[in-house]
XYZ file of C-alpha atoms in Angstrom:
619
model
C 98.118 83.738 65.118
C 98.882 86.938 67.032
C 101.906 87.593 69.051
C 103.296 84.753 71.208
C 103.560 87.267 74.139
C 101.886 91.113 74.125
C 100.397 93.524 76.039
C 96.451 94.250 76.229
C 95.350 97.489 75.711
C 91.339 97.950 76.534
C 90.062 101.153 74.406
C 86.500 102.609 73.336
C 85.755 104.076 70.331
C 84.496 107.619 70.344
C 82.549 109.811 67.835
C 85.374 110.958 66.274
C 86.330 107.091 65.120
C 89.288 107.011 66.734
C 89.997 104.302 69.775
C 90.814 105.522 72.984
C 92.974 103.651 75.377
C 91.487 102.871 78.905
C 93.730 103.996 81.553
C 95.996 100.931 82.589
C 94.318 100.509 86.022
C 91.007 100.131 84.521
C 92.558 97.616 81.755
C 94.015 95.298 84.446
C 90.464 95.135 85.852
C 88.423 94.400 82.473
C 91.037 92.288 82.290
C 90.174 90.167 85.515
C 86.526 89.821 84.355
C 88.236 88.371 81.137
C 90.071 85.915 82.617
C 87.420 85.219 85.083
C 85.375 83.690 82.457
C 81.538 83.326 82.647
C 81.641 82.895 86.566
C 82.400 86.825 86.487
C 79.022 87.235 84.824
C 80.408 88.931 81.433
C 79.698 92.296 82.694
C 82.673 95.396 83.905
C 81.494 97.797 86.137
C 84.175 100.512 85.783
C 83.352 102.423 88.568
C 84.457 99.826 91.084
C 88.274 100.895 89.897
C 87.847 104.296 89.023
C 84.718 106.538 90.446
C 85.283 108.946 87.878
C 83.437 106.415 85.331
C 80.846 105.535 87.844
C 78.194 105.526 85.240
C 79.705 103.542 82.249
C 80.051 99.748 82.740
C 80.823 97.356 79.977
C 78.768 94.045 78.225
C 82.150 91.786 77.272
C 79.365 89.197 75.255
C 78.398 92.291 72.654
C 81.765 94.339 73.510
C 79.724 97.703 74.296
C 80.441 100.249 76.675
C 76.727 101.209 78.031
C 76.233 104.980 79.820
C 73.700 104.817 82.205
C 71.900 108.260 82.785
C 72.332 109.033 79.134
C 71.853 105.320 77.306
C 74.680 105.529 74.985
C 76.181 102.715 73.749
C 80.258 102.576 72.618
C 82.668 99.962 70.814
C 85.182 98.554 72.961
C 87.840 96.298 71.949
C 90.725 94.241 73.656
C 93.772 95.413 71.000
C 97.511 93.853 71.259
C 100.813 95.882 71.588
C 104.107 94.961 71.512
C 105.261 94.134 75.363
C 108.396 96.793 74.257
C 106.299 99.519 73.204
C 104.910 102.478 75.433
C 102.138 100.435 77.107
C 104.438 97.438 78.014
C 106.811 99.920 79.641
C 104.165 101.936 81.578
C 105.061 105.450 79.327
C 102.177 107.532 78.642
C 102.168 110.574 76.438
C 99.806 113.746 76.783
C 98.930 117.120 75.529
C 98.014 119.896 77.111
C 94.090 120.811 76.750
C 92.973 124.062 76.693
C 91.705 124.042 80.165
C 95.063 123.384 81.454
C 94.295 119.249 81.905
C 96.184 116.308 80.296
C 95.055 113.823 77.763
C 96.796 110.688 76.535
C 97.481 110.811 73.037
C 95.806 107.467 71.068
C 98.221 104.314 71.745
C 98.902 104.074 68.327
C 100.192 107.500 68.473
C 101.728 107.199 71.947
C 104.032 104.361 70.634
C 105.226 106.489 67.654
C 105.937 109.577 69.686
C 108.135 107.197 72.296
C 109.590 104.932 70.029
C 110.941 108.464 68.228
C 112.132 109.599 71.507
C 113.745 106.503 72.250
C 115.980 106.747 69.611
C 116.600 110.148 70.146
C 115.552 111.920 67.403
C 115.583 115.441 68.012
C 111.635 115.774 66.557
C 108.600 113.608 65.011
C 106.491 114.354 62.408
C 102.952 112.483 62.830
C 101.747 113.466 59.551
C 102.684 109.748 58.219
C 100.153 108.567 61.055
C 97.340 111.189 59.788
C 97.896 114.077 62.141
C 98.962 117.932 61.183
C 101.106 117.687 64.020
C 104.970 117.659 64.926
C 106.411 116.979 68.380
C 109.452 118.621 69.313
C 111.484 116.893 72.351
C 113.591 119.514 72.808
C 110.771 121.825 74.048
C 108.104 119.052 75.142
C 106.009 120.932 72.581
C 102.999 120.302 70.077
C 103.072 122.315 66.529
C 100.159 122.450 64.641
C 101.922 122.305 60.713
C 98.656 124.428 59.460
C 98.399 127.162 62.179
C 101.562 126.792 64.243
C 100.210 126.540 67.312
C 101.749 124.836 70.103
C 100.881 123.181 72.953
C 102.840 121.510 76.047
C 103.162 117.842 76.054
C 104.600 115.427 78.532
C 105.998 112.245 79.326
C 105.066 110.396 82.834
C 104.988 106.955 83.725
C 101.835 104.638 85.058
C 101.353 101.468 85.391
C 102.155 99.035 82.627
C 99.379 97.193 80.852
C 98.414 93.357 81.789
C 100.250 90.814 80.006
C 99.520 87.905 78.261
C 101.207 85.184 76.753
C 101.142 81.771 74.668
C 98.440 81.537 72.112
C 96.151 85.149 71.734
C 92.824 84.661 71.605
C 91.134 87.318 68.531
C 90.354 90.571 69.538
C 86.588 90.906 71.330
C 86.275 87.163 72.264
C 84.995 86.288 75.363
C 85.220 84.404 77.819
C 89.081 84.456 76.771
C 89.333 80.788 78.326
C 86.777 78.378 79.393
C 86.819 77.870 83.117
C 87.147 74.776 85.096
C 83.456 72.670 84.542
C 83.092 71.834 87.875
C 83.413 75.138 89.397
C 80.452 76.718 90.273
C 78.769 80.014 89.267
C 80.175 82.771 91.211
C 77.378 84.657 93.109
C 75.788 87.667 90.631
C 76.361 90.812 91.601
C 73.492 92.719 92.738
C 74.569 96.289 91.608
C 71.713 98.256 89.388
C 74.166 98.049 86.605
C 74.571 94.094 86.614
C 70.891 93.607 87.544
C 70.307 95.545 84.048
C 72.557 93.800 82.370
C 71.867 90.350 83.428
C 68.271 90.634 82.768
C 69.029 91.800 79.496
C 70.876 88.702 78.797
C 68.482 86.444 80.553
C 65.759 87.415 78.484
C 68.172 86.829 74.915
C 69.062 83.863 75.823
C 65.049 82.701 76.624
C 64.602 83.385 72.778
C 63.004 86.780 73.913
C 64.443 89.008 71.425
C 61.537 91.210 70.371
C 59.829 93.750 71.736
C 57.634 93.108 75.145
C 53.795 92.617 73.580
C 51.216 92.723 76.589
C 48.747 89.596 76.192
C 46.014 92.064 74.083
C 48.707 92.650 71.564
C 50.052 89.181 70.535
C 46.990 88.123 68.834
C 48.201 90.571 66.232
C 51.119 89.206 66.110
C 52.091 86.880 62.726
C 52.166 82.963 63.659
C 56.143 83.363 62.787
C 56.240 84.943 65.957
C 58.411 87.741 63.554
C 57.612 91.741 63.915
C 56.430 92.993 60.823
C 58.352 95.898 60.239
C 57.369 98.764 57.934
C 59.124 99.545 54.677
C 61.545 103.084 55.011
C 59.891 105.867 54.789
C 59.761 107.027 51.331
C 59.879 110.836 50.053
C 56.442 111.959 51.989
C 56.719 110.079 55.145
C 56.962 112.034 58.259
C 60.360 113.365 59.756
C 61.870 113.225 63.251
C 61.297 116.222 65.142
C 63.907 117.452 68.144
C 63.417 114.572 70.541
C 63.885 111.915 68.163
C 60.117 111.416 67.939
C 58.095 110.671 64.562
C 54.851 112.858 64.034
C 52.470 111.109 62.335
C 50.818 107.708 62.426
C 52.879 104.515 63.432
C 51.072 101.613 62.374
C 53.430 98.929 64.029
C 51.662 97.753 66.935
C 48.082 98.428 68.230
C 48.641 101.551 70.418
C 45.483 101.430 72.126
C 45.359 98.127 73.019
C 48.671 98.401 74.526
C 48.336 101.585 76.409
C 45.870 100.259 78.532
C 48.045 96.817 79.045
C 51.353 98.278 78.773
C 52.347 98.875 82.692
C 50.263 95.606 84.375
C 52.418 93.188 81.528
C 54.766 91.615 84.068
C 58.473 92.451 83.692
C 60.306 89.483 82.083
C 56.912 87.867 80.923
C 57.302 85.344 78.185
C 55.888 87.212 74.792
C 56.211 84.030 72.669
C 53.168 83.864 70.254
C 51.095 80.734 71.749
C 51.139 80.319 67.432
C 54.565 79.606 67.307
C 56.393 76.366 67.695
C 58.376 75.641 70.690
C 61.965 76.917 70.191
C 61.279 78.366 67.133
C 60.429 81.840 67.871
C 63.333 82.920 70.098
C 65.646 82.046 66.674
C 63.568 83.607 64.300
C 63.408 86.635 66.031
C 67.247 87.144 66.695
C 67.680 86.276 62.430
C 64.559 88.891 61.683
C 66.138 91.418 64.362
C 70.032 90.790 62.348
C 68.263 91.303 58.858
C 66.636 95.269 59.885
C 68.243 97.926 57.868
C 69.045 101.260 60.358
C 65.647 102.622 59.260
C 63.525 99.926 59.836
C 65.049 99.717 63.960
C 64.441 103.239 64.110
C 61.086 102.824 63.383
C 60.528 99.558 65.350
C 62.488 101.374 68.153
C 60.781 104.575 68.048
C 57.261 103.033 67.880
C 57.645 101.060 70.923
C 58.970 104.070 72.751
C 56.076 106.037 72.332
C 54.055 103.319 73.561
C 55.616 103.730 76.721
C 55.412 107.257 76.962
C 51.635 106.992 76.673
C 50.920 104.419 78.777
C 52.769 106.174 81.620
C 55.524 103.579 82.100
C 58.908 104.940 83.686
C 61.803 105.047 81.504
C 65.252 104.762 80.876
C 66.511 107.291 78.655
C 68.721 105.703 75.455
C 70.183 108.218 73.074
C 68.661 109.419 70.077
C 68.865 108.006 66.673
C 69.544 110.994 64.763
C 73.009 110.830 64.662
C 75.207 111.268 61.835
C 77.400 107.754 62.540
C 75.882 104.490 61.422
C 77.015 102.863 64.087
C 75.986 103.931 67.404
C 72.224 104.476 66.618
C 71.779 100.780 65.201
C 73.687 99.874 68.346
C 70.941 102.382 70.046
C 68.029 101.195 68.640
C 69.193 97.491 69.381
C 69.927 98.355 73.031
C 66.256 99.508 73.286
C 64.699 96.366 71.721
C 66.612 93.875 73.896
C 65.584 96.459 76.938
C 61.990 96.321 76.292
C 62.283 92.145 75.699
C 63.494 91.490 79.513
C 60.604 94.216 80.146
C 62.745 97.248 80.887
C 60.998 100.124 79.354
C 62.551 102.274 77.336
C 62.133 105.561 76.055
C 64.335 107.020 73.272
C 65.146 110.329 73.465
C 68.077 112.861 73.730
C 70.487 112.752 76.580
C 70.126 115.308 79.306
C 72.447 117.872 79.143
C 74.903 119.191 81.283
C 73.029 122.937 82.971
C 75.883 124.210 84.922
C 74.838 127.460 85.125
C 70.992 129.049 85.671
C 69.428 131.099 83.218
C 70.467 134.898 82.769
C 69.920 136.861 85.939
C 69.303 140.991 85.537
C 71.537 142.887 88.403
C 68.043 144.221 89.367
C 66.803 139.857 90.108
C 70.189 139.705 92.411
C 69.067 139.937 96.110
C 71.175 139.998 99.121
C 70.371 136.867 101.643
C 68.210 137.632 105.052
C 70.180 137.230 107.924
C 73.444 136.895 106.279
C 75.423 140.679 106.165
C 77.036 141.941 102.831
C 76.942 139.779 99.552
C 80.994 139.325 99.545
C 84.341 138.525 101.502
C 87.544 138.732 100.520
C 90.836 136.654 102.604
C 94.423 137.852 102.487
C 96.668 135.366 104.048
C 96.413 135.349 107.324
C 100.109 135.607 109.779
C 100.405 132.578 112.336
C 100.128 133.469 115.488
C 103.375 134.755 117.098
C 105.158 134.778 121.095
C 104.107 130.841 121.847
C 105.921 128.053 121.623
C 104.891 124.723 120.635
C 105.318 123.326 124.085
C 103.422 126.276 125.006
C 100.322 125.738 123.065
C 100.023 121.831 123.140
C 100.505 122.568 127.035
C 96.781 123.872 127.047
C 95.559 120.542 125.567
C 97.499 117.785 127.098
C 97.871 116.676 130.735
C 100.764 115.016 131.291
C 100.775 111.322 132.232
C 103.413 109.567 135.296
C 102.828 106.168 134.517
C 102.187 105.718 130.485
C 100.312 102.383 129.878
C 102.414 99.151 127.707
C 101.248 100.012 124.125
C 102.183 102.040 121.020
C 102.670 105.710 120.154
C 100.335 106.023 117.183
C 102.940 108.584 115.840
C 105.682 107.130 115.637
C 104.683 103.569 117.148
C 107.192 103.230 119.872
C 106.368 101.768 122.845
C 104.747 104.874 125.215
C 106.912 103.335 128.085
C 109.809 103.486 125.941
C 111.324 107.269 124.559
C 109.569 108.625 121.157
C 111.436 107.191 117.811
C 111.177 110.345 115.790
C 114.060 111.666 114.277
C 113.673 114.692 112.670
C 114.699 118.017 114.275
C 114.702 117.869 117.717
C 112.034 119.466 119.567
C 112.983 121.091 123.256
C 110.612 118.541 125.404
C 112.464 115.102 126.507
C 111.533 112.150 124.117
C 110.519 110.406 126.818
C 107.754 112.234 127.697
C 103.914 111.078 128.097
C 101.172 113.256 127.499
C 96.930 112.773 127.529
C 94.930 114.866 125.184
C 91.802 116.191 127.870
C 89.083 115.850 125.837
C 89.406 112.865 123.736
C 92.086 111.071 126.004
C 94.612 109.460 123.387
C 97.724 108.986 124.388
C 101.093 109.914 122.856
C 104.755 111.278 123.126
C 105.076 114.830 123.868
C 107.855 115.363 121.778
C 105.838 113.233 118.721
C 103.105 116.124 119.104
C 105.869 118.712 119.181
C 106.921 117.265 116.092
C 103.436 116.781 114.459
C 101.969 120.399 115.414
C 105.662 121.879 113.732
C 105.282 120.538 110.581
C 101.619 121.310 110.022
C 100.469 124.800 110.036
C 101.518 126.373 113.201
C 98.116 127.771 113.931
C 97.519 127.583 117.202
C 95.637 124.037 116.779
C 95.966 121.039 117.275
C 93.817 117.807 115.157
C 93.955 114.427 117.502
C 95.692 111.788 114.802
C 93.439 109.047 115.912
C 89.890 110.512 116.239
C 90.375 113.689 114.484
C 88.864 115.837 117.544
C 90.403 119.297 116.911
C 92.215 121.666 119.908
C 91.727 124.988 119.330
C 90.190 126.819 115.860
C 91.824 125.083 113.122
C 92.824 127.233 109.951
C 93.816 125.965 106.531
C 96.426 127.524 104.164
C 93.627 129.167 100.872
C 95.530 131.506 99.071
C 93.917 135.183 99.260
C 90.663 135.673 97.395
C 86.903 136.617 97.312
C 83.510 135.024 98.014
C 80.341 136.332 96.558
C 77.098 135.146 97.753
C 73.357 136.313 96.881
C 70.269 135.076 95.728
C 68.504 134.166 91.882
C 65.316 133.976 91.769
C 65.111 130.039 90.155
C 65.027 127.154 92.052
C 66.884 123.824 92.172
C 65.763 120.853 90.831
C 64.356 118.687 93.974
C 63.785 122.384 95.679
C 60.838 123.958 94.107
C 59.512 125.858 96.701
C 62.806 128.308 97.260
C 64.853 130.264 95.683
C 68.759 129.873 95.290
C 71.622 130.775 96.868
C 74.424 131.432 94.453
C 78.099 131.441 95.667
C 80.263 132.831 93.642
C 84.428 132.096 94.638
C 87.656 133.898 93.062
C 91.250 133.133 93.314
C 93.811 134.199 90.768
C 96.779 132.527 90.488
C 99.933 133.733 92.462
C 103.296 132.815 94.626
C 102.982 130.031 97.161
C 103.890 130.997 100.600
C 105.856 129.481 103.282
C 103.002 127.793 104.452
C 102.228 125.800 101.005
C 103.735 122.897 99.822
C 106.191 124.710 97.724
C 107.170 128.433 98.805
C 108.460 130.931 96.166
C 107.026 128.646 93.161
C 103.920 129.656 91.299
C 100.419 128.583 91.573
C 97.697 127.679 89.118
C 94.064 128.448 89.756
C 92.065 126.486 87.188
C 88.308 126.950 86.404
C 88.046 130.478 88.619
C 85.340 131.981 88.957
C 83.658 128.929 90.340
C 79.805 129.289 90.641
C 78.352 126.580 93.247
C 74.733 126.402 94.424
C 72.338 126.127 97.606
C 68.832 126.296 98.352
C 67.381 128.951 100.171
C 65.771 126.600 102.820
C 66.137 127.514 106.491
C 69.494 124.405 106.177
C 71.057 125.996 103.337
C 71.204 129.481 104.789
C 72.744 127.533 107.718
C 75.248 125.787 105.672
C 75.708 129.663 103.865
C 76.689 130.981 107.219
C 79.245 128.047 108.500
C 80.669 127.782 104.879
C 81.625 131.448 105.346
C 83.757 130.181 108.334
C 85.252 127.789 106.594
C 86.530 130.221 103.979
C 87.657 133.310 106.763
C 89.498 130.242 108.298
C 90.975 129.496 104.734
C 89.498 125.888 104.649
C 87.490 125.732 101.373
C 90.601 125.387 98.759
C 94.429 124.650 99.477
C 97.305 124.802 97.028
C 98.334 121.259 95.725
C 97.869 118.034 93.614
C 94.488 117.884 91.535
C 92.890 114.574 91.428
C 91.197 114.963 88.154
C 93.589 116.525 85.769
C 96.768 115.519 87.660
C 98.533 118.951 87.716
C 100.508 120.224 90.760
C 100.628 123.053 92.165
C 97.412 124.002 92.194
C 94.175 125.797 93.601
C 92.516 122.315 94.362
C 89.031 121.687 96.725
C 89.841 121.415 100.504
C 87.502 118.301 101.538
C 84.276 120.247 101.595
C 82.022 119.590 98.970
C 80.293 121.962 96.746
C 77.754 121.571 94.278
C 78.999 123.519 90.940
C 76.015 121.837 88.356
C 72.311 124.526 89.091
C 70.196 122.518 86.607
C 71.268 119.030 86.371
C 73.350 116.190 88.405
C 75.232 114.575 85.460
C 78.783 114.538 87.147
C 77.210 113.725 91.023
C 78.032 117.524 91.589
C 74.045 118.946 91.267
C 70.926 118.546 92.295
C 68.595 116.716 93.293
C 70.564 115.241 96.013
C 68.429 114.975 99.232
C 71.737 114.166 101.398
C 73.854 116.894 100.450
C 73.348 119.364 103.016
C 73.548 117.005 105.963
C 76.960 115.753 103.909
C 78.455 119.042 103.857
C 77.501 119.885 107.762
C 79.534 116.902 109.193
C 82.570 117.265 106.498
C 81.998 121.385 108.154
C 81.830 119.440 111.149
C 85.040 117.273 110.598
C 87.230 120.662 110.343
C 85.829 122.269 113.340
C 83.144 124.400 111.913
C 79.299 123.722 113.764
C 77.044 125.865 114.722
C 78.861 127.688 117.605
C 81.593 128.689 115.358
C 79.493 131.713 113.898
C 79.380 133.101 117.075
C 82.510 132.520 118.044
C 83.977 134.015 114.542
C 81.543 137.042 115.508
C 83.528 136.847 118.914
């Protein structure tokens, strides 16, 4: 029996062998699927709790984490800490990459390090726990015994793992408790990623657990209803060339019956030999499909991808079984079997890869974009306008109002009939003021927009706090920099037929100003120069043109907080998207994506940048 009372840590095993913990937000919602029981379905989509894992969502009956644009297939485990370790007290330890991001150390590791500092020992070796490494609190730093380098670690605090108590079930059971019998079936969800996995499962537990054979092919099938799969390949036998393909024969299944049969077999169609007897086959088939060596479901797995490929069939891509650990291939190869038995083709082959960049461009292929003057701008920070008052400028926006009407101030939700309840430094206007903003007609305090337009960034502006309609021309706070812009002559995927804008943005780090979040201190700029990409379609040279407004109004980047890494003070992205991926759309930042210019126009839109603003910039 395990611990009367513990913590539960959800990790995934990566190719490296070593479990990695699942951030504590995500672990509380496996966790609710858990407890759920088989009304939840069995399946996690993580995305629902963090986006950055959109594609990865988890099977809790075979405890696999499944990726789905590139197929691969992960351990997972619920594991059991002590409820007084670093997990049960929300403490998370992380080093420093070398791209100037954090990553959690392995819980195992984690608990050592803050048990050690707990008891306030000066340092901790972690060679006992198999690493080269010794953390020194004094410093917050990482030494590398064998080359004595060192790295910056930390110490922060999250949220603490889910708790459970009483009687554990073992690690990777599910459902963790039987639910009530009456209750009924919770509605499926209807998600891509639960329709896959729910199919999968509906076609296992049918006793479909072969491969999908179209009605020409069964005949060949033995009565057993049992695949007949070939012995390894022995010293001669053909190898796997770069996609994970064998040249050569296959003699597994009739190819040419089944590439004319292949794509008109009805998904989900029964492929029980008529032969076999009833309830027989689906049993057989799961004990045949348990006793295949790794070979032997490479070959079965292989084969019945290059069925599809000839017959035309769309695929899903699963990843290659060329791998050097024996675990993720068979898991692989297994994925792609039960795929094809719910009649989900599947084609094996190697993941796509990440194509950030385009290939080499000569000086000679860069051209400068029609209609758009120079190929560069730089920004220095800009001075706020000077010799108006706030009352001064809001007084060109607002009219004032006599007789206010019996509801809220949305800024600092007084009554409008009553005076204004902020109470930070008092602005010159009398708190008990009305005013009407002319063009969108919201109502508030004068002195509350006093207050609001002195703590943002004095520009002459004004944003509306309920509709977001913008007085004036808004400007941002971008730390100085330059933007280079021209085009390459290769096109985007899902825009063959043009050429590509390349934008090309540089910001060194520096000293934050008084209009940044923390004057005098310095700033980071992470991942500069940052290359980003747009067709050259009649909209994309429009986008060009208003994103160059956006960055002379120092509205593409701002100093502060970064959402992926977690590090402050920082050159982060200012709310307008850019796409940073030329040849692929693995992270959602590439192409294709047929939305993405209309996107980027109304988040343009949303700071005060449309059409009209080139001229007035020009102006």
């Amino acid at each position: 029996m395990l611990l009367a009372s513990a913590v539960v840590v959800w990790e995934w095993l990566n190719e490296h062998g070593r479990w990695r913990p699942y951030s504590p937000a995500v672990s509380h919602h496996i966790e609710a699927v858990v407890r759920a029981g088989p009304r939840a379905g069995g399946s996690v989509v993580l995305g629902q709790v963090d986006s950055r894992l959109a594609p990865y969502i988890i099977d809790l009956q075979s405890m696999n984490q499944f990726r789905q644009d590139t197929g691969t297939l992960r351990p997972v485990r619920r594991n059991y800490y002590d409820p007084t370790s670093a997990p049960g007290k929300g403490v998370v330890w992380e080093w420093e990459n070398d791209n100037g991001s954090w990553t959690p150390y392995d819980m195992e590791v984690g608990i050592t390090i803050q048990h050690a500092y707990e008891k306030q020992h000066p340092w901790i070796d972690l060679t006992s726990i198999g690493f080269s490494y010794v953390i020194d609190f004094s410093t917050m730093g990482q030494i590398n015994r064998q080359t004595q380098r060192q790295r910056r670690v930390r110490r922060r605090l999250d949220l603490i793992y889910p708790m459970v108590t009483g009687t554990l079930p073992k690690p990777q059971s599910w459902p963790a408790s039987p639910g009530p019998a009456a209750a009924p079936p919770a509605a499926p969800c209807s998600c891509p990623q639960c329709v896959l996995v729910m199919s999968v499962k509906a076609a296992v537990a049918n006793g479909n657990a072969g491969p999908l054979q179209p009605p020409a092919a069964r005949k060949h099938m033995p009565e057993s209803g049992v695949v007949k799969v070939p012995p390894p390949p022995g010293p001669g036998a053909k190898p796997l060339d770069s996609t994970g393909t064998i040249r050569g024969p296959v003699k597994m299944v009739p190819s040419q019956a089944i590439r004319r049969q292949a794509s008109s077999t009805p998904a989900g169609a029964n492929a029980v030999s008529p032969a076999s007897p009833p309830g027989a086959n689906g049993k057989t088939g799961r004990v045949a499909l348990a006793t295949l060596n790794r070979t032997n479901l490479q070959r079965l797995a292989i084969a019945q991808s290059r069925v599809l490929i000839a017959s035309g069939v769309p695929t899903v891509p699963v990843k290659n079984l060329s791998g050097s650990s024996p675990v993720n291939p068979a898991l692989a190869g297994i994925t792609g079997i039960l795929m094809s038995a719910a009649g989900l083709p599947v084609c094996l082959t190697r993941p796509p890869k990440l194509a950030l960049h385009p290939p080499p461009v000569s000086k000679s292929e860069i051209k400068s974009i029609p209609g758009v003057s120079n190929t560069s701008r730089k920004t220095t920070k800009k001075q706020a306008k000077k010799g108006k008052t706030p009352e001064e400028v809001l007084k060109k926006y607002l009219q004032k109002v006599r007789h206010p009407p019996d509801e809220d101030c949305t800024i600092c939700m007084e009554r409008l009939t009553a005076p204004s309840g902020y109470k930070g430094p008092q602005p010159t206007v009398k708190p008990d003021l009305v005013g009407k903003l002319s063009r969108c007609g919201h109502i508030y305090h004068i002195y509350c927009l006093v207050a609001m337009y002195n703590n943002g960034n004095k520009d002459g502006s004004l944003q509306c706090p309920t509709c977001k309609t913008i007085y004036g021309v808004k400007t941002g706070t971008q730390p100085p920099g330059k933007m280079e812009y021209h085009l390459i002559p290769h096109s985007l995927p899902g825009h063959p037929d043009c050429k590509t804008i390349r934008i090309i943005y540089s910001i060194p780090p520096g000293i934050q100003g008084p209009e940044h979040p923390n004057p005098g201190k310095s700033f980071s700029a992470r991942g500069f120069p940052r290359h980003c990409y747009l067709p050259d379609s009649e909209k994309g040279r429009k986008v060009l043109k208003l994103l160059l407004v956006a960055w002379d109004r120092r509205l593409i980047f701002a100093i502060g907080t970064s959402s992926t890494t977690g590090e402050s003070d920082t050159v982060i992205w200012n709310e307008v998207h850019h796409k940073t991926e030329f040849g692929s759309n693995l992270t959602g930042h590439g192409y294709p994506d047929a939305n993405y210019l209309d996107n980027v126009l109304a988040e343009l839109a949303a700071q005060g940048i449309s059409e009209g603003s080139t001229a007035q910039e020009a102006d």
